[in-house]
Amino acid sequence: MRILVTGGAGYIGSHCVRALDQAGHQVVVLDNLVYGHAEIIEQVLGVPLVVGQVGDREVLEAILRGRHPNLIGTAHESKPIEAVLHFAAYAYVGESVSDPAKYYRNNLGDTLCLLEALVASKRPIPIVFSSTCATYGVPQEVPMTEFHPQAPINPYGRSKWMVEHLLKDFSAAYGLPSVIFRYFNAAGADPAGDLGEDHDPETHLIPRVLDVMSGREPYLQIFGDDYPTPDGTCIRDYIHVCDLADAHVLGLERLLRLREREEPIGAPLIYNLGNGTGYSVQQVIETAKSVTGRGLLAHVAKRREGDPAQLVASADKARQELGWRPRYPELSTIIDHAWQWHQRRFQR
Ligand code: UDP
């Protein structure tokens, strides 16, 4: 199947491109390369890349019809796209608070443009959308199911939550088939060692711990040790990026099966993706020490605004409906794969 992956040069998108490729699909990537890495597409994944904005209707239409010049001589030439996986988004919570316009324009405005293009043809093109547990806001209970109330507390979370509403409305009004995945904490790297996390700036805990352990950063700040958790540090549900990627392939397949059977899809299929086990910042540090054999200098700093004490998923729905089984549920494996990548990518 011919699939457009927006944001395919980014961390989660690139792992999904590989999973789709391995499942026998033909992928084209659209990425503005603001945070993505062209060389990952060109040198590692080897699929066609179009550099551009999701909100550029002309570029979108050209890709959706297989008429973009970059598709000449590929499996996409003159052939329509059959499904879209939409990862392209900005994802820095702090920046979304200081510059919300950037987030609403890109994450919401551009996605509206994409959805309009998908429903413009007689048969709407199915879409799989990357959402986030940030759409839930402060948890009322853990583990959190898909029925947990949604009350996002920052513009990033709200931009994703608004797109979820667009998808619901587009599904009801125009019959746009969609899957919404709400990720918990994506982490790890492809065990092959050639794909992984490379953000600038890097804000996520596991890569920052590894930055300190490899000497790229002098020390780690632990954002608060006075939370109502057993060791006082925040608890998160870390999920291996390859397991996320597998879920996308399964979600897409389920959506297409339902459509083939002509079953009415009046609403998006919605799934949490997490392991259902929470680890504290302290536990992440201890596990990283034993995986890498390295020490780490850490200081306790003040709480980071908007960090809930605990975020843990119930992902039973994805297991039951999609038959999804995480291959790498152990935190030590997740950190080990991240470390392999980190050493290779950032070796000096
Ligand atoms: N964290 C930390 N120091 C860091 C980065 C993160 O203590 O340098 C904490 C953060 O406060 C949160 C957890 O680690 O409790 C996971 O943060 P991350 O940014 O990786 O993911 P988030 O849960 O914010 O999506």
CSV table of N, CA and C and ligand atoms in Angstrom, one decimal, residues 91 93 132-134 156 183-186 197 202-209 219-224 227 233-238 279-282 284-285 299 301-309 311, ligand 1:
chain,number,residue,atom,x,y,z
A,91,ALA,N,6.4,19.8,19.5
A,91,ALA,CA,6.1,19.0,20.7
A,91,ALA,C,6.8,19.5,22.0
A,93,VAL,N,6.5,21.4,25.2
A,93,VAL,CA,5.4,21.9,26.0
A,93,VAL,C,5.7,23.4,26.4
A,132,THR,N,-1.6,12.3,22.2
A,132,THR,CA,-0.7,12.2,23.3
A,132,THR,C,-1.5,12.1,24.6
A,133,CYS,N,-0.9,11.6,25.6
A,133,CYS,CA,-1.6,11.5,27.0
A,133,CYS,C,-1.7,12.9,27.5
A,134,ALA,N,-0.9,13.9,26.9
A,134,ALA,CA,-1.1,15.3,27.4
A,134,ALA,C,-2.5,15.8,27.1
A,156,TYR,N,0.2,22.9,23.7
A,156,TYR,CA,0.6,21.7,23.0
A,156,TYR,C,-0.5,20.6,23.1
A,183,TYR,N,-0.1,8.6,22.9
A,183,TYR,CA,1.2,8.0,23.4
A,183,TYR,C,1.4,8.4,24.8
A,184,PHE,N,2.0,7.5,25.6
A,184,PHE,CA,2.6,7.9,26.9
A,184,PHE,C,4.1,8.3,26.6
A,185,ASN,N,5.1,7.9,27.4
A,185,ASN,CA,6.4,8.4,27.1
A,185,ASN,C,7.2,7.5,26.1
A,186,ALA,N,7.3,8.0,24.9
A,186,ALA,CA,8.0,7.3,23.9
A,186,ALA,C,9.5,7.3,24.2
A,197,GLU,N,16.6,8.8,19.0
A,197,GLU,CA,16.2,10.1,19.4
A,197,GLU,C,17.3,11.1,19.2
A,202,GLU,N,17.2,18.9,23.6
A,202,GLU,CA,16.6,17.7,24.2
A,202,GLU,C,16.0,17.9,25.5
A,203,THR,N,14.8,17.6,25.7
A,203,THR,CA,14.1,17.8,27.0
A,203,THR,C,13.8,16.5,27.7
A,204,HIS,N,13.8,15.4,27.0
A,204,HIS,CA,13.3,14.1,27.6
A,204,HIS,C,14.2,13.5,28.6
A,205,LEU,N,13.7,12.8,29.5
A,205,LEU,CA,14.5,12.3,30.6
A,205,LEU,C,15.6,11.3,30.2
A,206,ILE,N,15.2,10.3,29.5
A,206,ILE,CA,16.1,9.2,29.2
A,206,ILE,C,17.3,9.7,28.4
A,207,PRO,N,17.1,10.4,27.3
A,207,PRO,CA,18.3,10.9,26.6
A,207,PRO,C,19.1,11.9,27.4
A,208,ARG,N,18.4,12.7,28.3
A,208,ARG,CA,19.2,13.6,29.1
A,208,ARG,C,20.1,12.8,30.1
A,209,VAL,N,19.6,11.8,30.6
A,209,VAL,CA,20.4,10.9,31.6
A,209,VAL,C,21.6,10.4,30.8
A,219,TYR,N,25.6,17.6,34.3
A,219,TYR,CA,24.8,17.0,35.4
A,219,TYR,C,23.3,17.0,34.9
A,220,LEU,N,22.5,16.2,35.7
A,220,LEU,CA,21.1,16.1,35.4
A,220,LEU,C,20.3,16.9,36.5
A,221,GLN,N,19.3,17.5,36.0
A,221,GLN,CA,18.4,18.2,37.0
A,221,GLN,C,17.2,17.2,37.2
A,222,ILE,N,16.9,16.9,38.4
A,222,ILE,CA,15.7,16.1,38.7
A,222,ILE,C,14.6,17.2,39.1
A,223,PHE,N,13.6,17.2,38.3
A,223,PHE,CA,12.6,18.3,38.5
A,223,PHE,C,11.6,17.9,39.6
A,224,GLY,N,12.0,18.1,40.8
A,224,GLY,CA,11.1,17.9,42.0
A,224,GLY,C,11.3,16.5,42.6
A,227,TYR,N,7.0,15.0,45.2
A,227,TYR,CA,5.7,14.6,44.7
A,227,TYR,C,5.2,13.4,45.6
A,233,THR,N,9.8,11.4,43.3
A,233,THR,CA,10.0,11.9,41.9
A,233,THR,C,8.8,11.4,41.1
A,234,CYS,N,8.7,12.0,39.9
A,234,CYS,CA,7.5,11.8,39.0
A,234,CYS,C,7.6,10.4,38.4
A,235,ILE,N,6.4,9.8,38.2
A,235,ILE,CA,6.3,8.5,37.6
A,235,ILE,C,5.7,8.6,36.2
A,236,ARG,N,6.4,7.9,35.3
A,236,ARG,CA,5.9,7.9,33.9
A,236,ARG,C,5.9,6.5,33.3
A,237,ASP,N,5.1,6.3,32.3
A,237,ASP,CA,5.0,5.0,31.6
A,237,ASP,C,5.8,5.1,30.3
A,238,TYR,N,7.0,4.5,30.3
A,238,TYR,CA,7.9,4.5,29.1
A,238,TYR,C,7.6,3.4,28.2
A,279,TYR,N,7.5,4.1,36.1
A,279,TYR,CA,8.8,4.2,36.7
A,279,TYR,C,9.1,5.7,37.1
A,280,SER,N,9.6,5.8,38.3
A,280,SER,CA,10.0,7.2,38.8
A,280,SER,C,11.3,7.6,38.1
A,281,VAL,N,11.5,8.9,38.2
A,281,VAL,CA,12.8,9.5,37.7
A,281,VAL,C,13.9,8.8,38.3
A,282,GLN,N,13.8,8.6,39.6
A,282,GLN,CA,14.9,7.9,40.4
A,282,GLN,C,15.1,6.5,39.8
A,284,VAL,N,14.4,5.4,36.9
A,284,VAL,CA,15.1,5.5,35.5
A,284,VAL,C,16.6,5.7,35.7
A,285,ILE,N,17.0,6.6,36.6
A,285,ILE,CA,18.4,6.8,36.8
A,285,ILE,C,19.1,5.5,37.2
A,299,HIS,N,21.2,16.8,40.4
A,299,HIS,CA,20.8,17.7,41.5
A,299,HIS,C,19.3,17.8,41.4
A,301,ALA,N,16.1,19.9,41.4
A,301,ALA,CA,15.8,21.2,41.0
A,301,ALA,C,14.3,21.4,41.3
A,302,LYS,N,13.8,22.6,41.1
A,302,LYS,CA,12.3,22.8,41.4
A,302,LYS,C,11.5,22.1,40.4
A,303,ARG,N,10.2,21.8,40.8
A,303,ARG,CA,9.3,21.1,39.9
A,303,ARG,C,9.2,21.9,38.5
A,304,ARG,N,9.0,21.1,37.5
A,304,ARG,CA,8.7,21.7,36.2
A,304,ARG,C,7.2,21.9,36.1
A,305,GLU,N,6.9,23.1,35.6
A,305,GLU,CA,5.5,23.5,35.6
A,305,GLU,C,4.7,22.5,34.7
A,306,GLY,N,3.5,22.1,35.2
A,306,GLY,CA,2.6,21.3,34.4
A,306,GLY,C,3.0,19.8,34.5
A,307,ASP,N,3.9,19.4,35.3
A,307,ASP,CA,4.2,17.9,35.4
A,307,ASP,C,3.3,17.2,36.4
A,308,PRO,N,2.4,16.4,36.0
A,308,PRO,CA,1.6,15.6,37.0
A,308,PRO,C,2.5,14.6,37.7
A,309,ALA,N,2.2,14.2,38.9
A,309,ALA,CA,3.0,13.2,39.7
A,309,ALA,C,3.1,11.9,39.0
A,311,LEU,N,1.8,9.5,35.5
A,311,LEU,CA,1.0,9.2,34.2
A,311,LEU,C,1.3,7.8,33.8
B,1,UDP,N1,12.7,15.1,34.0
B,1,UDP,C1,13.7,15.4,34.9
B,1,UDP,N2,14.8,15.9,34.4
B,1,UDP,C2,15.0,16.2,33.1
B,1,UDP,C3,14.0,15.8,32.2
B,1,UDP,C4,12.8,15.3,32.7
B,1,UDP,O1,13.6,15.2,36.1
B,1,UDP,O2,16.1,16.7,32.7
B,1,UDP,C5,11.4,14.5,34.5
B,1,UDP,C6,10.2,15.3,34.2
B,1,UDP,O3,9.9,16.2,35.2
B,1,UDP,C7,9.1,14.2,34.2
B,1,UDP,C8,9.9,12.9,33.7
B,1,UDP,O4,11.3,13.2,33.9
B,1,UDP,O5,8.6,13.9,35.5
B,1,UDP,C9,9.7,12.6,32.2
B,1,UDP,O6,9.9,13.8,31.5
B,1,UDP,P1,10.0,13.9,29.9
B,1,UDP,O7,10.3,15.3,29.5
B,1,UDP,O8,10.9,12.8,29.4
B,1,UDP,O9,8.5,13.5,29.4
B,1,UDP,P2,7.1,14.1,29.7
B,1,UDP,O10,6.5,13.2,30.8
B,1,UDP,O11,7.3,15.5,30.2
B,1,UDP,O12,6.4,13.9,28.4
